[in-house]
Short mmCIF file of C-alpha atoms in Angstrom, two decimals:
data_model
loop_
_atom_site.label_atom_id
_atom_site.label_comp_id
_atom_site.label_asym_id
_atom_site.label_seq_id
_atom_site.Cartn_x
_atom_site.Cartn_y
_atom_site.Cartn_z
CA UNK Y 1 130.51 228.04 -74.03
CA UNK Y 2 128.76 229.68 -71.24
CA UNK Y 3 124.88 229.32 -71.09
CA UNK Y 4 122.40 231.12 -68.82
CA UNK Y 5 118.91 230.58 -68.33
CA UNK Y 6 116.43 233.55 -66.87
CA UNK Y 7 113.04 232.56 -65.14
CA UNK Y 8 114.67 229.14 -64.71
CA UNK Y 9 112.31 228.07 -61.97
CA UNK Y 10 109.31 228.80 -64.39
CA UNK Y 11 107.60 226.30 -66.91
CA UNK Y 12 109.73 227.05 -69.84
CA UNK Y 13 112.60 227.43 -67.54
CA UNK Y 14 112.64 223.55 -66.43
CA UNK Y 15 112.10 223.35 -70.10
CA UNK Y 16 115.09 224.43 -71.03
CA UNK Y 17 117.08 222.18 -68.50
CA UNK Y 18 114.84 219.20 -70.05
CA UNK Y 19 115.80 219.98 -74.07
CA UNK Y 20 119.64 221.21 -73.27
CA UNK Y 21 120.21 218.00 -72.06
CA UNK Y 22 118.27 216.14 -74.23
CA UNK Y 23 120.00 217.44 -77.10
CA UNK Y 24 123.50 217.55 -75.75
CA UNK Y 25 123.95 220.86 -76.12
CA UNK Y 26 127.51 221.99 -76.19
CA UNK Y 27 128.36 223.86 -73.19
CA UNK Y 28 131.05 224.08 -70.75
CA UNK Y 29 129.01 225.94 -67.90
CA UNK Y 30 125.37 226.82 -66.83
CA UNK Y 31 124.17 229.58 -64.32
CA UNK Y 32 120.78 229.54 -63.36
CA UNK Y 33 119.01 233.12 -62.33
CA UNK Y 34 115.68 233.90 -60.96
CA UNK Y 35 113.49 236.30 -58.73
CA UNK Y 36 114.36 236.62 -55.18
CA UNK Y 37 111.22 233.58 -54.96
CA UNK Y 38 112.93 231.31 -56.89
CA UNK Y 39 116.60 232.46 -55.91
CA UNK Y 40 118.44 229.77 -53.79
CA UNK Y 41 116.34 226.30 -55.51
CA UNK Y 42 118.91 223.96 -56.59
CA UNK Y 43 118.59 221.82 -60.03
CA UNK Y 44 120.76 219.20 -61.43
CA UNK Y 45 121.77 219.52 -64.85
CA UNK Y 46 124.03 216.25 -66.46
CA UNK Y 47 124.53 214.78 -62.67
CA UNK Y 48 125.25 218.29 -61.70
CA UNK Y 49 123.41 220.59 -59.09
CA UNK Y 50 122.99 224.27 -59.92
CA UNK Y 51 121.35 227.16 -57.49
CA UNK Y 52 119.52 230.19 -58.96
CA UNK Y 53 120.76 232.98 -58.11
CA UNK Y 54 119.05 236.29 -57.76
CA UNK Y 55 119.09 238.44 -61.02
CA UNK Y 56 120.21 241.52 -60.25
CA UNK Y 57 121.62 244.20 -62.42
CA UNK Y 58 125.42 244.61 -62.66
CA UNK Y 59 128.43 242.15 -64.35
CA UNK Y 60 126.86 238.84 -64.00
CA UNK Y 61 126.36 238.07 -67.43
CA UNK Y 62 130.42 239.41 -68.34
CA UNK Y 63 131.36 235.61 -69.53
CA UNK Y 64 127.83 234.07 -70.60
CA UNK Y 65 127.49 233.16 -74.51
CA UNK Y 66 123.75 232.52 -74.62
CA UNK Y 67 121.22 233.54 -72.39
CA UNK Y 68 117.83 231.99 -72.53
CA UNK Y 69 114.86 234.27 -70.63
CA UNK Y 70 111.78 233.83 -69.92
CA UNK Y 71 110.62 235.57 -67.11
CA UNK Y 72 108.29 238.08 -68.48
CA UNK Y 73 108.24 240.94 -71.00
CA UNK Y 74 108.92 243.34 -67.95
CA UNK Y 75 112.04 241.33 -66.53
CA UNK Y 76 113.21 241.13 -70.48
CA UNK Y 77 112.98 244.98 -70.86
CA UNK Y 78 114.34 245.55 -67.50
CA UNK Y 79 117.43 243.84 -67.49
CA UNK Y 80 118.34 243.43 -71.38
CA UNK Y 81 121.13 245.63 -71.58
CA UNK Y 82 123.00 243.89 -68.79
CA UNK Y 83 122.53 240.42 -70.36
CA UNK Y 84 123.64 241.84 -73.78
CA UNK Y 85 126.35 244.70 -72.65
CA UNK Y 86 129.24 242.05 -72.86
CA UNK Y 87 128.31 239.91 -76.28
CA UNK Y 88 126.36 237.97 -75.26
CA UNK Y 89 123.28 236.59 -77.34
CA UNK Y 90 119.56 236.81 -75.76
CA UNK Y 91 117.07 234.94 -76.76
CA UNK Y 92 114.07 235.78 -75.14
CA UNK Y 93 110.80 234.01 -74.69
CA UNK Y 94 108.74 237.14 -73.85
CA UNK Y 95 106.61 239.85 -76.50
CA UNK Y 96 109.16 242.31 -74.89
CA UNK Y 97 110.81 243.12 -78.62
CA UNK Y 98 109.14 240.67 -80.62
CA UNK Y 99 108.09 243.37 -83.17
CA UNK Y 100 110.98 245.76 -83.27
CA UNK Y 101 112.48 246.28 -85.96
CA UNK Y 102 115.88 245.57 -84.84
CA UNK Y 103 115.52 242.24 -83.46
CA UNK Y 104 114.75 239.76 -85.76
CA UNK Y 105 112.11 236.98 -84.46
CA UNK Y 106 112.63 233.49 -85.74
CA UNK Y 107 111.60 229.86 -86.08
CA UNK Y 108 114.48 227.89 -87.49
CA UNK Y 109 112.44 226.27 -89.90
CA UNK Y 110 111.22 229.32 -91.55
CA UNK Y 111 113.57 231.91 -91.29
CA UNK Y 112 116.66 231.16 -89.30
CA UNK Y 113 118.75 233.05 -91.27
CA UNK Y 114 117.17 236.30 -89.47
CA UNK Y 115 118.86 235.78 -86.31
CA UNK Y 116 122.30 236.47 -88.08
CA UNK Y 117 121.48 240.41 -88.13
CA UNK Y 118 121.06 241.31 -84.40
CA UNK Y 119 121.98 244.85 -83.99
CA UNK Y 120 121.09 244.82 -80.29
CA UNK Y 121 122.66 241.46 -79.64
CA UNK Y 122 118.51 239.92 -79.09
CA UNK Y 123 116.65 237.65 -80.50
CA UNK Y 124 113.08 237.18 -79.78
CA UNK Y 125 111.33 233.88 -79.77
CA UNK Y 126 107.47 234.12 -81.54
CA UNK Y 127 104.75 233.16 -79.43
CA UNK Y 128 103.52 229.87 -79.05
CA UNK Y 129 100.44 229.45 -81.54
CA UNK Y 130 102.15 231.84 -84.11
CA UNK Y 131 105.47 229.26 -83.89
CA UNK Y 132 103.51 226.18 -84.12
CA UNK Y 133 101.15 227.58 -87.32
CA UNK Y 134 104.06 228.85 -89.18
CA UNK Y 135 106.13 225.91 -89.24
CA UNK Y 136 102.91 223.61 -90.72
CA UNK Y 137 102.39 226.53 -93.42
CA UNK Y 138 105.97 227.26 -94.81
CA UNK Y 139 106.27 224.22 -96.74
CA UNK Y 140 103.10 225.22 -98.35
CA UNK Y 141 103.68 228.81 -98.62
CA UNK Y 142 106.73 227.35 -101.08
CA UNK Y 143 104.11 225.59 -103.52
CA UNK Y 144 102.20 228.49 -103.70
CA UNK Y 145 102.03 232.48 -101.78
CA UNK Y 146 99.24 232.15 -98.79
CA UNK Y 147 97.13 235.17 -99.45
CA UNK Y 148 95.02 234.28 -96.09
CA UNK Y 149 94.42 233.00 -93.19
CA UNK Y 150 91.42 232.19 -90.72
CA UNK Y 151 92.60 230.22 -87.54
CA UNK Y 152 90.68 228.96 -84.30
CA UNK Y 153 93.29 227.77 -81.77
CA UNK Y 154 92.14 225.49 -78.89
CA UNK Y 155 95.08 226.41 -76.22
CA UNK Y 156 95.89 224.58 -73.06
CA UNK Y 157 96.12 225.35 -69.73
CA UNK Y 158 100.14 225.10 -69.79
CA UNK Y 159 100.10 228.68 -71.89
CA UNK Y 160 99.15 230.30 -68.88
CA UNK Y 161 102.31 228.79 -66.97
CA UNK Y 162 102.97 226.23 -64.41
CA UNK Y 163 100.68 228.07 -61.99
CA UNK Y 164 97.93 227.81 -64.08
CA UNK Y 165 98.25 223.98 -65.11
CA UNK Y 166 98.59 223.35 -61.14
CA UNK Y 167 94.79 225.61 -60.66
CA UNK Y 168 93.31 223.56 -63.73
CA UNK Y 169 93.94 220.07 -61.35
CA UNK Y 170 93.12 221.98 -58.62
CA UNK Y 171 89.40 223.07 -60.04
CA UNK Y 172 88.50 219.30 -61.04
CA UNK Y 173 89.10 217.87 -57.70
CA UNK Y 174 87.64 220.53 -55.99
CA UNK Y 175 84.50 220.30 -58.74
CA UNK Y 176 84.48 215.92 -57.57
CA UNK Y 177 84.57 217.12 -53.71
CA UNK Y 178 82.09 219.40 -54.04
CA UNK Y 179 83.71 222.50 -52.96
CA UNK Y 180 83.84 226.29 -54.16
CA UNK Y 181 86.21 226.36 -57.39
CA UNK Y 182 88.90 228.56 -57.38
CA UNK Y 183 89.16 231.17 -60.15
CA UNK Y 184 92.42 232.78 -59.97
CA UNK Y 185 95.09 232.60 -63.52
CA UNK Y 186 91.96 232.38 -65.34
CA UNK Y 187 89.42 235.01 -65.91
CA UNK Y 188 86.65 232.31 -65.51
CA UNK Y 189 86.64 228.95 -64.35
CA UNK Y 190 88.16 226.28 -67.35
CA UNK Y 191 87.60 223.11 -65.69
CA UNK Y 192 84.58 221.45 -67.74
CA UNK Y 193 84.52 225.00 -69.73
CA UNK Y 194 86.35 226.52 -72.82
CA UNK Y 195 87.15 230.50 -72.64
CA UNK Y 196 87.28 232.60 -75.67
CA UNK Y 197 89.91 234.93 -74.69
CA UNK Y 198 93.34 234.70 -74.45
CA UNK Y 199 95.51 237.90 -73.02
CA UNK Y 200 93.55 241.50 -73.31
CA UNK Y 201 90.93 242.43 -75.47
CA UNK Y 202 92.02 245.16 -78.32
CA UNK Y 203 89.91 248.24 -79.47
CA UNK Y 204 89.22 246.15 -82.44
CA UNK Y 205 87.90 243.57 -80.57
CA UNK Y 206 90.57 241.13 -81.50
CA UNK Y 207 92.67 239.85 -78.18
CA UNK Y 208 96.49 240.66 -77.89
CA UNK Y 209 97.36 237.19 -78.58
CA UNK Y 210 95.07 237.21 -81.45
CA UNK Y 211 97.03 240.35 -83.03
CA UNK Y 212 100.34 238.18 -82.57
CA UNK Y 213 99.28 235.68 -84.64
CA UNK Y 214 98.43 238.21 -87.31
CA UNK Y 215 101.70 240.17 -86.86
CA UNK Y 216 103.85 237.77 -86.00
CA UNK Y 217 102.84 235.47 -89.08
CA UNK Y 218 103.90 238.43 -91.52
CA UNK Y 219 107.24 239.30 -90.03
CA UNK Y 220 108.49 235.52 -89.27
CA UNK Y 221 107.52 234.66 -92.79
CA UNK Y 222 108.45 237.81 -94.83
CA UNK Y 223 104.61 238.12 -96.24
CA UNK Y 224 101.23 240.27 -96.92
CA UNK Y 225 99.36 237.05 -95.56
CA UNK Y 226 96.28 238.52 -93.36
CA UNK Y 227 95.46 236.10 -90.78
CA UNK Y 228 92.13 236.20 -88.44
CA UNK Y 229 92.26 234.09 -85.47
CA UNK Y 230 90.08 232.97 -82.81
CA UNK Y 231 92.20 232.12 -79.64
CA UNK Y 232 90.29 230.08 -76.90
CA UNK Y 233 91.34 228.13 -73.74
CA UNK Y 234 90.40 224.81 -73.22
CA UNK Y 235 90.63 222.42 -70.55
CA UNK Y 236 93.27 220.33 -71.79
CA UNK Y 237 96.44 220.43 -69.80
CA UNK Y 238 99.59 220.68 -71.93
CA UNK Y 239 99.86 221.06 -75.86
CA UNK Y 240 98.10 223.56 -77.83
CA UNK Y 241 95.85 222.50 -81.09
CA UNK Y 242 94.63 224.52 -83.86
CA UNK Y 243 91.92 224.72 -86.67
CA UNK Y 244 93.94 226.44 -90.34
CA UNK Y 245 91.99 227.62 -93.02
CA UNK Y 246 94.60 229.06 -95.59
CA UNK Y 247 94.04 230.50 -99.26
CA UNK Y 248 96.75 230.26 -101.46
CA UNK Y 249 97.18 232.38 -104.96
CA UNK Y 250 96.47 229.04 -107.03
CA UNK Y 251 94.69 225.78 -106.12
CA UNK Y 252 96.79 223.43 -104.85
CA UNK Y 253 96.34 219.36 -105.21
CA UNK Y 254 95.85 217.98 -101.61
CA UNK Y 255 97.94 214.89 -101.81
CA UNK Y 256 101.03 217.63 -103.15
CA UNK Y 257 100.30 219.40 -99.73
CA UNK Y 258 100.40 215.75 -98.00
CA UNK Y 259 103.82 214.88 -99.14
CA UNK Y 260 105.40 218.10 -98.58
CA UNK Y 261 104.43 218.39 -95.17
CA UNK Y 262 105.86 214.77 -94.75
CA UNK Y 263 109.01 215.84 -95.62
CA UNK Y 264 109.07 219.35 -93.57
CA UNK Y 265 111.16 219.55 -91.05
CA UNK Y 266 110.14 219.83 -87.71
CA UNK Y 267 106.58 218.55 -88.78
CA UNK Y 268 104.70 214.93 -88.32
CA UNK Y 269 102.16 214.18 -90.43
CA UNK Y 270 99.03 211.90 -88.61
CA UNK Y 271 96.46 211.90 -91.03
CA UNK Y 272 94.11 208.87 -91.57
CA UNK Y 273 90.87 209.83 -90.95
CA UNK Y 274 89.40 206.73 -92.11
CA UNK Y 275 90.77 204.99 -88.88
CA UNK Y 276 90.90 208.09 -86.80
CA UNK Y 277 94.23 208.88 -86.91
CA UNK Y 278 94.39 212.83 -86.15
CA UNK Y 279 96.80 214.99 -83.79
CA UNK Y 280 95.55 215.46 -80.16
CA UNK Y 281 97.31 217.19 -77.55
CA UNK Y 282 96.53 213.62 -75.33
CA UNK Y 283 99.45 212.64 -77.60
CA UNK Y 284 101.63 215.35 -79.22
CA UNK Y 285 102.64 216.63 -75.29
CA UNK Y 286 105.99 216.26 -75.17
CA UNK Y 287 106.65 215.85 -78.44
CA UNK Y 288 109.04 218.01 -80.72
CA UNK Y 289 107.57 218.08 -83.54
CA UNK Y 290 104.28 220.07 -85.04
CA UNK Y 291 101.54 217.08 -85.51
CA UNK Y 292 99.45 218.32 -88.46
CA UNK Y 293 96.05 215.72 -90.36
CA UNK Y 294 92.44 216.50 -90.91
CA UNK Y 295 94.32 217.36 -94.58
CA UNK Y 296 91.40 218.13 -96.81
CA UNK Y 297 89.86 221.18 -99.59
CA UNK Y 298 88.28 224.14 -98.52
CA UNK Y 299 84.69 223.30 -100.05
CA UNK Y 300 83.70 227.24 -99.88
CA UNK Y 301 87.18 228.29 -101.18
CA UNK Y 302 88.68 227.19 -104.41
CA UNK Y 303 91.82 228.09 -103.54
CA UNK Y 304 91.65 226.97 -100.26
CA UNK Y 305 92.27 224.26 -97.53
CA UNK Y 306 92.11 223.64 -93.97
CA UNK Y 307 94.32 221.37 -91.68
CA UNK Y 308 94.26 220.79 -88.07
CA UNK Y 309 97.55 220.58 -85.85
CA UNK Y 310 98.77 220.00 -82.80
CA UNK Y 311 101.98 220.33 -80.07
CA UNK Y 312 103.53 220.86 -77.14
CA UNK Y 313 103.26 224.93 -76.36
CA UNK Y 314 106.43 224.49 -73.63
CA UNK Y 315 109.06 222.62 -76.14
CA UNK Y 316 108.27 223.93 -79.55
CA UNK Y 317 106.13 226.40 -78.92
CA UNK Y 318 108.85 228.31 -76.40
CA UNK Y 319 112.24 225.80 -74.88
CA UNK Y 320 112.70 223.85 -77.78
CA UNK Y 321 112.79 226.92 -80.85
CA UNK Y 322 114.55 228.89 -78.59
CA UNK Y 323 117.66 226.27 -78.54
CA UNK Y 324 117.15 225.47 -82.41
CA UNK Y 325 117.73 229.17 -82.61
CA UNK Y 326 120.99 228.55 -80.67
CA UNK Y 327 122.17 225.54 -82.64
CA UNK Y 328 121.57 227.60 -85.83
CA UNK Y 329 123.70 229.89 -84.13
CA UNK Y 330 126.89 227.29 -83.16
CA UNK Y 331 126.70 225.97 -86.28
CA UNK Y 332 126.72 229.09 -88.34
CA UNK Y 333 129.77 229.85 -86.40
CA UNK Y 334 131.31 226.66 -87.00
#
């Protein structure tokens, strides 16, 4: 078992180091690739040092089993057939072919068995917020349809990439010294501020990354759910929250939606508001699992609720599916 991982210098890329060996993944080799920036850092991997090397179209994928990438929808589209021209299986981090119809895209806990029919050899991991909303809501989509959904996410600086994590520091201590802040990943300054806007604004006024969470949300989970979302930055630093409003085709008994989310995988439930016990990116960073409390009716929807989650954009929301998606894979084979 041969393993690469593209963009490996990046956020998700140390990621993937971080949850491979975490998880004891099975492999017998790992080669590291990058931009000509990155090409030539060394990491160590289970006591063992690696160097990127420059990606670069041609045979150097000929032997991998699994390539990881996540260097950007452009690098994705650029160099796809290379990584895929021998057998091997890409799963890619980017929106490069998230919505093709020949690539399935997948979160284990909702529909891994999509990522068993992969005509071009790809498949694509969701984006973060659509990942981490999808795996609160299929355990309720199985006690009854979700007809809609209204969602305000509250996204952290780390879904911007390591760069922009390193600026949000950088703005508070240059806000406590007194100097001009610098405005650079950002389109305005997030220290002390929230943004309302997240990737490029559509002609309908919706942002791109508000469009994935409608889009993505139908093809992931096989539905006619129409979801709405608000997607703002805020000045936390790592691990994404967000605000669900659902309605379902029937009502549905609140303490029922409790205990199956208790016993979904991948999810945590923290919900005790009585002694303020809620998810918070403060402590879900890091963390696996989807955090998910603030359990309660929708008092202007009989048919609905609303919920409030939380967790880590760079392991679930990106590293961590992506090698789920793998292990489904091994196991499958197995």
């Amino acid at each position: 078992m041969r393993v690469a991982i593209v963009g490996a210098s990046g956020a998700v890329g140390q990621e993937f180091l971080r949850v491979l060996a975490e998880r004891e993944f099975p492999m017998d080799d790992l080669v590291l690739f990058g931009s000509e920036r990155s090409a030539g850092t060394k990491y160590t991997f289970r006591g063992k040092e690696y160097e990127v090397k420059l990606l670069k179209h041609g045979d150097d994928f000929k032997d991998v089993d699994i390539a990881f990438t996540s260097a950007g929808a452009g690098t994705s589209k650029e160099f796809a057939d290379d990584i895929t021209k021998y057998g091997a299986v890409m799963i890619d981090n980017s929106s490069a072919f998230r919505m093709d119809d020949d690539v399935p895209l997948v979160v284990p806990e909702c529909n891994a068995e999509d990522a068993l029919n992969r005509p071009r050899g790809i498949i694509a991991n969701p984006n973060c917020t659509t990942i981490m909303m999808v795996v609160v809501l299929q355990p309720i989509e199985q006690l009854s349809h979700i007809r809609r959904i209204h969602v305000a996410s509250y996204q952290s600086a780390s879904g911007a990439g390591a760069a922009a994590m390193a600026e949000l520091q950088q703005q508070y201590g240059e806000i406590i010294a007194g100097k001009p802040v610098t405005v650079s990943k950002f389109p305005h300054q997030l220290a002390y501020n929230v943004i309302p806007q997240i990737d490029v604004f559509q002609p309908n006024g919706y942002t791109k990354e508000e469009m994935k969470m409608y889009n993505e949300t139908r093809k992931i989970m096989h539905s006619d759910v129409r979801c709405s979302a608000t997607c703002v930055r805020v000045s936390s630093l790592r691990a994404h929250s967000e605000s669900v409003w659902i309605e379902t085709e029937k009502p549905l008994d609140i303490e029922q939606v409790r205990k199956a989310l208790a016993a979904a995988p991948g999810v945590t439930l923290q919900d005790d508001p009585a002694n303020l016990v809620y998810p918070m990116p403060l402590d879900t960073a890091g963390k696996d699992d989807i955090f998910v409390g603030r359990i309660r009716q929708d008092i202007a929807d009989d048919c609905g609720l609303t919920l409030w989650l939380s967790g880590d954009q760079i392991r679930k929301g990106a590293a961590l599916n992506a090698v789920q998606i793998a292990e489904y894979l091994l196991k499958v084979k197995r």
